[in-house]
PDB file of C-alpha atoms in Angstrom:
ATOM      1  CA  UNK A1285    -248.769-111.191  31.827  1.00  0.00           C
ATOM      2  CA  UNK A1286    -251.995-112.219  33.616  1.00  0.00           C
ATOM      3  CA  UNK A1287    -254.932-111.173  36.086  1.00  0.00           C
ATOM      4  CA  UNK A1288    -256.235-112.758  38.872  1.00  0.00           C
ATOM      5  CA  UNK A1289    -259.030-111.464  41.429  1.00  0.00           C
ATOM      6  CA  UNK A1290    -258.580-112.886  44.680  1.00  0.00           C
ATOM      7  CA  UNK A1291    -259.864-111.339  48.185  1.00  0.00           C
ATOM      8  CA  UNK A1292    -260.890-108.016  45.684  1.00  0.00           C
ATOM      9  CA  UNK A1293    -257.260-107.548  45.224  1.00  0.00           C
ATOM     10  CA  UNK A1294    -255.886-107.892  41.556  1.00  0.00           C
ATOM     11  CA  UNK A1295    -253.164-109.215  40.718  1.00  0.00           C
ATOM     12  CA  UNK A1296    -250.644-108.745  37.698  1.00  0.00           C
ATOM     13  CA  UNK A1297    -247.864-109.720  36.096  1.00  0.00           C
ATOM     14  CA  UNK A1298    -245.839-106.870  34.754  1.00  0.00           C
ATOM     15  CA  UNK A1299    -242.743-106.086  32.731  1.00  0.00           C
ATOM     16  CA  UNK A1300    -241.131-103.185  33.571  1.00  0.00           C
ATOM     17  CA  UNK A1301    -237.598-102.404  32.613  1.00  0.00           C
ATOM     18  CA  UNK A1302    -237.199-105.875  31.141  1.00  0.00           C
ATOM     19  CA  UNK A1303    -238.147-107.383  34.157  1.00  0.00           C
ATOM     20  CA  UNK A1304    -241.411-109.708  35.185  1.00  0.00           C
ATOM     21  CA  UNK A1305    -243.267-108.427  38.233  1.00  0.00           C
ATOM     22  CA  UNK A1306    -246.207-109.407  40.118  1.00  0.00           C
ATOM     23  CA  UNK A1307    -248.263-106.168  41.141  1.00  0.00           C
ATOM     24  CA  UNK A1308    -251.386-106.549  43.732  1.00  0.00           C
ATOM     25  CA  UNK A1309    -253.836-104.132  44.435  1.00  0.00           C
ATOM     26  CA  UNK A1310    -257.446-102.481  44.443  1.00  0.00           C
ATOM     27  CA  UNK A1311    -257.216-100.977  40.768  1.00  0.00           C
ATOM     28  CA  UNK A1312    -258.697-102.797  37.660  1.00  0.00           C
ATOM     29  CA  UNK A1313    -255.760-105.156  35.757  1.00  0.00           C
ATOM     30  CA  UNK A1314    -256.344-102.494  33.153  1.00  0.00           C
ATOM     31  CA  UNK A1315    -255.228 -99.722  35.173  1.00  0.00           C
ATOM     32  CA  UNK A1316    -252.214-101.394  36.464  1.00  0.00           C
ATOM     33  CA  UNK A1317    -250.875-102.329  33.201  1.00  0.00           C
ATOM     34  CA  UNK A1318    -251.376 -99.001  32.326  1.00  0.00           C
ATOM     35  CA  UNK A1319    -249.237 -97.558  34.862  1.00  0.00           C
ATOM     36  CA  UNK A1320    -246.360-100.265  34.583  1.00  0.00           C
ATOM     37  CA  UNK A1321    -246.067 -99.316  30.740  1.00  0.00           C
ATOM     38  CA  UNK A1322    -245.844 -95.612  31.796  1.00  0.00           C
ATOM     39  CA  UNK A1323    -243.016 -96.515  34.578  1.00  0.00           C
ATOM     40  CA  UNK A1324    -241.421 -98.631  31.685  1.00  0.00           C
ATOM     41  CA  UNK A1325    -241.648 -96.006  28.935  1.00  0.00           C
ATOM     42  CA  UNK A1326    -240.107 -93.334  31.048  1.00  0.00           C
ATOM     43  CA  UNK A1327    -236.988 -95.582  32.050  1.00  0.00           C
ATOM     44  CA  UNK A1328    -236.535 -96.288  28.041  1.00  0.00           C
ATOM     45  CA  UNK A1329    -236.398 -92.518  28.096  1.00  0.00           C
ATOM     46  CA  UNK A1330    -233.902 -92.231  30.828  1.00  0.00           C
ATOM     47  CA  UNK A1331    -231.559 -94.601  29.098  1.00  0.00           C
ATOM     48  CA  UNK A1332    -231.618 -92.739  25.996  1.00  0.00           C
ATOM     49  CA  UNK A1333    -230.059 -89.748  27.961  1.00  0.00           C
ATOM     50  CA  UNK A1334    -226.408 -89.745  27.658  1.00  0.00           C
ATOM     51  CA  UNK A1335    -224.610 -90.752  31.077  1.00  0.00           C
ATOM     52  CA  UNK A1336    -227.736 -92.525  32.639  1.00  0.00           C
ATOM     53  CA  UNK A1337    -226.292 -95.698  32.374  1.00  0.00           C
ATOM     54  CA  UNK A1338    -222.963 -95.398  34.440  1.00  0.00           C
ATOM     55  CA  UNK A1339    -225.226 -93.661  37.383  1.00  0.00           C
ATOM     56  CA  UNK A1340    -225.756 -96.247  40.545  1.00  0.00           C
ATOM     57  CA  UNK A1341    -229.244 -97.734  40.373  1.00  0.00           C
ATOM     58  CA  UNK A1342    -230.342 -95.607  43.399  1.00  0.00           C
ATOM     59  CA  UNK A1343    -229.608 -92.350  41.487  1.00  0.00           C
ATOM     60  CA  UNK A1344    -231.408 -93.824  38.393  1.00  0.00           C
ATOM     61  CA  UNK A1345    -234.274 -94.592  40.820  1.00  0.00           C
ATOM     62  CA  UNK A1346    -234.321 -91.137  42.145  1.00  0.00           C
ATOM     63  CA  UNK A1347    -234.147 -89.533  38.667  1.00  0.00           C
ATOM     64  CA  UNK A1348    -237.267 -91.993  37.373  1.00  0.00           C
ATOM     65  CA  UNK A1349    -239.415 -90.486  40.531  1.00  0.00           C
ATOM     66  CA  UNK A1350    -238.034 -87.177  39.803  1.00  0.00           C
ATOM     67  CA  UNK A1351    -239.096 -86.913  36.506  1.00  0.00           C
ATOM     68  CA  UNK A1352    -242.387 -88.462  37.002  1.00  0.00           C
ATOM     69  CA  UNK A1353    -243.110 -86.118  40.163  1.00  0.00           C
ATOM     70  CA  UNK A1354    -242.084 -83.478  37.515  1.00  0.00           C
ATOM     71  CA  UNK A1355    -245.040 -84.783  35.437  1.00  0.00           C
ATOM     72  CA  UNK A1356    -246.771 -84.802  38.241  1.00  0.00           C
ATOM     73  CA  UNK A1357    -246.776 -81.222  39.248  1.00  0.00           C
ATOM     74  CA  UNK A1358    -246.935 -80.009  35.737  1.00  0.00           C
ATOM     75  CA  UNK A1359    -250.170 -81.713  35.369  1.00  0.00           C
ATOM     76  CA  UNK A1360    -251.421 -79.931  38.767  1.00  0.00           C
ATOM     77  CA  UNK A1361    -250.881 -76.891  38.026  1.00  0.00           C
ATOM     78  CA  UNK A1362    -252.928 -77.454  34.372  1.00  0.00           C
ATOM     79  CA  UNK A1363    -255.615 -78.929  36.473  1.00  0.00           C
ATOM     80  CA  UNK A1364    -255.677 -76.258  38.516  1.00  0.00           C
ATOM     81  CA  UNK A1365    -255.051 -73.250  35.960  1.00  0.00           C
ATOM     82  CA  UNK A1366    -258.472 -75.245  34.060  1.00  0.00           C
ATOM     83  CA  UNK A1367    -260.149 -75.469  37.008  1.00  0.00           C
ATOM     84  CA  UNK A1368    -259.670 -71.647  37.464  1.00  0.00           C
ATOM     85  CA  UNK A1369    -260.646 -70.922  34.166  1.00  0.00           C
ATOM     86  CA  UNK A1370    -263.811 -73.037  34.867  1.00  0.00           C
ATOM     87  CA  UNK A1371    -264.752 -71.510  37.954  1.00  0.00           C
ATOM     88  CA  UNK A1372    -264.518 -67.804  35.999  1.00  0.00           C
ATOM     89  CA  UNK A1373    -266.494 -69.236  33.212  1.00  0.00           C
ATOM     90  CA  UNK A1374    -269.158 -70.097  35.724  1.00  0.00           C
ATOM     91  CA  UNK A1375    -268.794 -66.830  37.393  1.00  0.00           C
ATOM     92  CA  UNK A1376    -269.251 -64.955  34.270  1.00  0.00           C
ATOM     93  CA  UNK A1377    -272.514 -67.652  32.856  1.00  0.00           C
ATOM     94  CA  UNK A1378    -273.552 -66.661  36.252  1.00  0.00           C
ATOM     95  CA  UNK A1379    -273.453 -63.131  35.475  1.00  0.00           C
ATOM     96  CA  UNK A1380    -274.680 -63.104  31.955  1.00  0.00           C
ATOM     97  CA  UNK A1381    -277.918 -65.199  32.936  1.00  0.00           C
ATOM     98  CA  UNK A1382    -278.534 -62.505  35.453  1.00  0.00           C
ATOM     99  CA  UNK A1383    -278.524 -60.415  33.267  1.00  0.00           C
ATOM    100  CA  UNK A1384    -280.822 -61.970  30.672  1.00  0.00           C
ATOM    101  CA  UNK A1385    -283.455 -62.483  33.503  1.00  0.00           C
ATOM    102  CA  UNK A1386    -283.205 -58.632  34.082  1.00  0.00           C
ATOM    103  CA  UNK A1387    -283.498 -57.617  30.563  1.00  0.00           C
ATOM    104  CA  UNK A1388    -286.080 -60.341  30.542  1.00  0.00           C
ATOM    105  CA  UNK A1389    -288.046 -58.250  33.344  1.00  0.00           C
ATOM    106  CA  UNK A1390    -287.762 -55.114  31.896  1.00  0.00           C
ATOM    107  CA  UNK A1391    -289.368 -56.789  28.684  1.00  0.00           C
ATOM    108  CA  UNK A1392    -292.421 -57.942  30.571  1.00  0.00           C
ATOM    109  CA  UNK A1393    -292.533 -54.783  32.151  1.00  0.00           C
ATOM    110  CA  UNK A1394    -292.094 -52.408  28.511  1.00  0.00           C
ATOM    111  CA  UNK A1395    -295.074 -55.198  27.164  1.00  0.00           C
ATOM    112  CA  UNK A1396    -297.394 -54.133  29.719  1.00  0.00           C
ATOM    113  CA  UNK A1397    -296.563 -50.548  29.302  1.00  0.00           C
ATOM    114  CA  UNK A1398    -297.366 -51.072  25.500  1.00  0.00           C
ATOM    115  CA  UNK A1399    -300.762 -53.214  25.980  1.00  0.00           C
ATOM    116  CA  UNK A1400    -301.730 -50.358  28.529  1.00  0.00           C
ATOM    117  CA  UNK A1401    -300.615 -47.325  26.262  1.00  0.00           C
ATOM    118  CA  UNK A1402    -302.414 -49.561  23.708  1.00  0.00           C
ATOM    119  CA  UNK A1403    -305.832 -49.482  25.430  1.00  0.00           C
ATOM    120  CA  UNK A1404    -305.584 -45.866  26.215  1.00  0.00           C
ATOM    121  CA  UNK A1405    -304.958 -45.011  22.756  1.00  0.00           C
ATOM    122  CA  UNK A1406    -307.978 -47.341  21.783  1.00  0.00           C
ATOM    123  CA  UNK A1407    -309.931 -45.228  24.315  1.00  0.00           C
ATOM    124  CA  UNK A1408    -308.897 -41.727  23.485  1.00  0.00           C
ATOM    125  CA  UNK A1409    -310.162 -42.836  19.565  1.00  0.00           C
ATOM    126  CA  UNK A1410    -313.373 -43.996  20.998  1.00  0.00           C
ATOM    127  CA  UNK A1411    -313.890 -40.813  22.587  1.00  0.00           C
ATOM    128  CA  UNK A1412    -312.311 -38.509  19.390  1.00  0.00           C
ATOM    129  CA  UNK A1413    -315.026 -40.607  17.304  1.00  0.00           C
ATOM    130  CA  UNK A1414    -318.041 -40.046  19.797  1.00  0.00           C
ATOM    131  CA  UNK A1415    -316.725 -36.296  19.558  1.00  0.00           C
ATOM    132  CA  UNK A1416    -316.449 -36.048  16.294  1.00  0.00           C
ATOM    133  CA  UNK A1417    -319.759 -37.815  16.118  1.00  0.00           C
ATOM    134  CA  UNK A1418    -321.196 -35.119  18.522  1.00  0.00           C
ATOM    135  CA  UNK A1419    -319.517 -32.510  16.793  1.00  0.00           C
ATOM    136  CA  UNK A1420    -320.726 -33.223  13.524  1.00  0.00           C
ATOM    137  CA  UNK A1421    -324.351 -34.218  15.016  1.00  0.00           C
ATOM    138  CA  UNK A1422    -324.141 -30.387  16.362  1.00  0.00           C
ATOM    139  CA  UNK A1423    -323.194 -28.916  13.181  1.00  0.00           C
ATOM    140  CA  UNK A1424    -325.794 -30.953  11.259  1.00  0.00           C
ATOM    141  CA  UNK A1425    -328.416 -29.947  13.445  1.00  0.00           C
ATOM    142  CA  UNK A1426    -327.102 -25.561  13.000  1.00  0.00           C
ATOM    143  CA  UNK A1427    -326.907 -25.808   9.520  1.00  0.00           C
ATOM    144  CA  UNK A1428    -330.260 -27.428   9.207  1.00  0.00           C
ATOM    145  CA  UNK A1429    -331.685 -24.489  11.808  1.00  0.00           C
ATOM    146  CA  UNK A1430    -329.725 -21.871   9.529  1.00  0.00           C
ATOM    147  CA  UNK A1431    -331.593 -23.615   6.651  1.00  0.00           C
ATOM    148  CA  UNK A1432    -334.939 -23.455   8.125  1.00  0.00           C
ATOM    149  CA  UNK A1433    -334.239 -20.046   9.341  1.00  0.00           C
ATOM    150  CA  UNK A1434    -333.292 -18.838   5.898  1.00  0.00           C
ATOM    151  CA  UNK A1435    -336.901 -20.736   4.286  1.00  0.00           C
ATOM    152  CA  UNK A1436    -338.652 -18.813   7.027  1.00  0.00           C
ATOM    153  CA  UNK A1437    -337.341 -15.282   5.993  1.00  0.00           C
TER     154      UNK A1437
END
């Protein structure tokens, strides 16, 4: 088995079935062996099947392509039942980061609320103390005129 690169074709040699074959094309040397030992497991799994030798080569042809188009299709609809699955998962990251940016929003907005509230409570004790302040200024100022007024009598 060898590689070649001519005219950005590669070429191959190959055994599939047994057999020697000389594959061209635009796929890495790599890749193409890869695929001729797929093709060549598949047959050794076709001949293990009872009656697969006494069928005429066309037949046996027809089953390889058949069970490899089976392969095929199975692995289509996986790709396509995960790429379902993806697209849902998206949908739903979608959804849940909407979400967070709401709740996010409506955090900002309860923070303000509190550092508001916050000041007005900070204001409303300013104004209790100056009050209280007053109130107790007021009261300070009858008791001492009750005082006086009780010195004077």
């Amino acid at each position: 088995m060898r590689g070649d690169k001519m005219e950005n074709k590669t070429k191959v040699s190959v055994v599939i079935d047994g057999k020697v074959y000389m594959l061209a094309g635009s796929s890495s040397e790599t890749f193409m062996q890869r695929i001729a030992s797929y093709v060549d497991g598949k047959i050794r799994e076709l001949k293990q099947q009872n009656g697969y030798s006494k069928l005429p080569q066309e037949y046996k042809n027809i089953l390889l392509s058949l069970n490899i188009a089976e392969e095929l299709f199975k692995l289509q609809d996986e790709v396509n039942i995960f790429n379902q699955e993806h697209q849902e998962n998206e949908q739903e990251l979608y959804k849940l980061k909407q979400e967070m940016v709401d709740k996010e929003m409506r955090i900002d907005t309860a923070n303000k609320l509190v550092i508001e509230y916050k000041t007005k409570v900070n204001e409303l004790q300013k104004r209790i103390i100056e009050l209280e302040t007053r109130s107790e200024l007021h009261e300070t100022k009858r008791n001492d005129s009750k005082n006086n007024d009780t010195k004077k009598n």
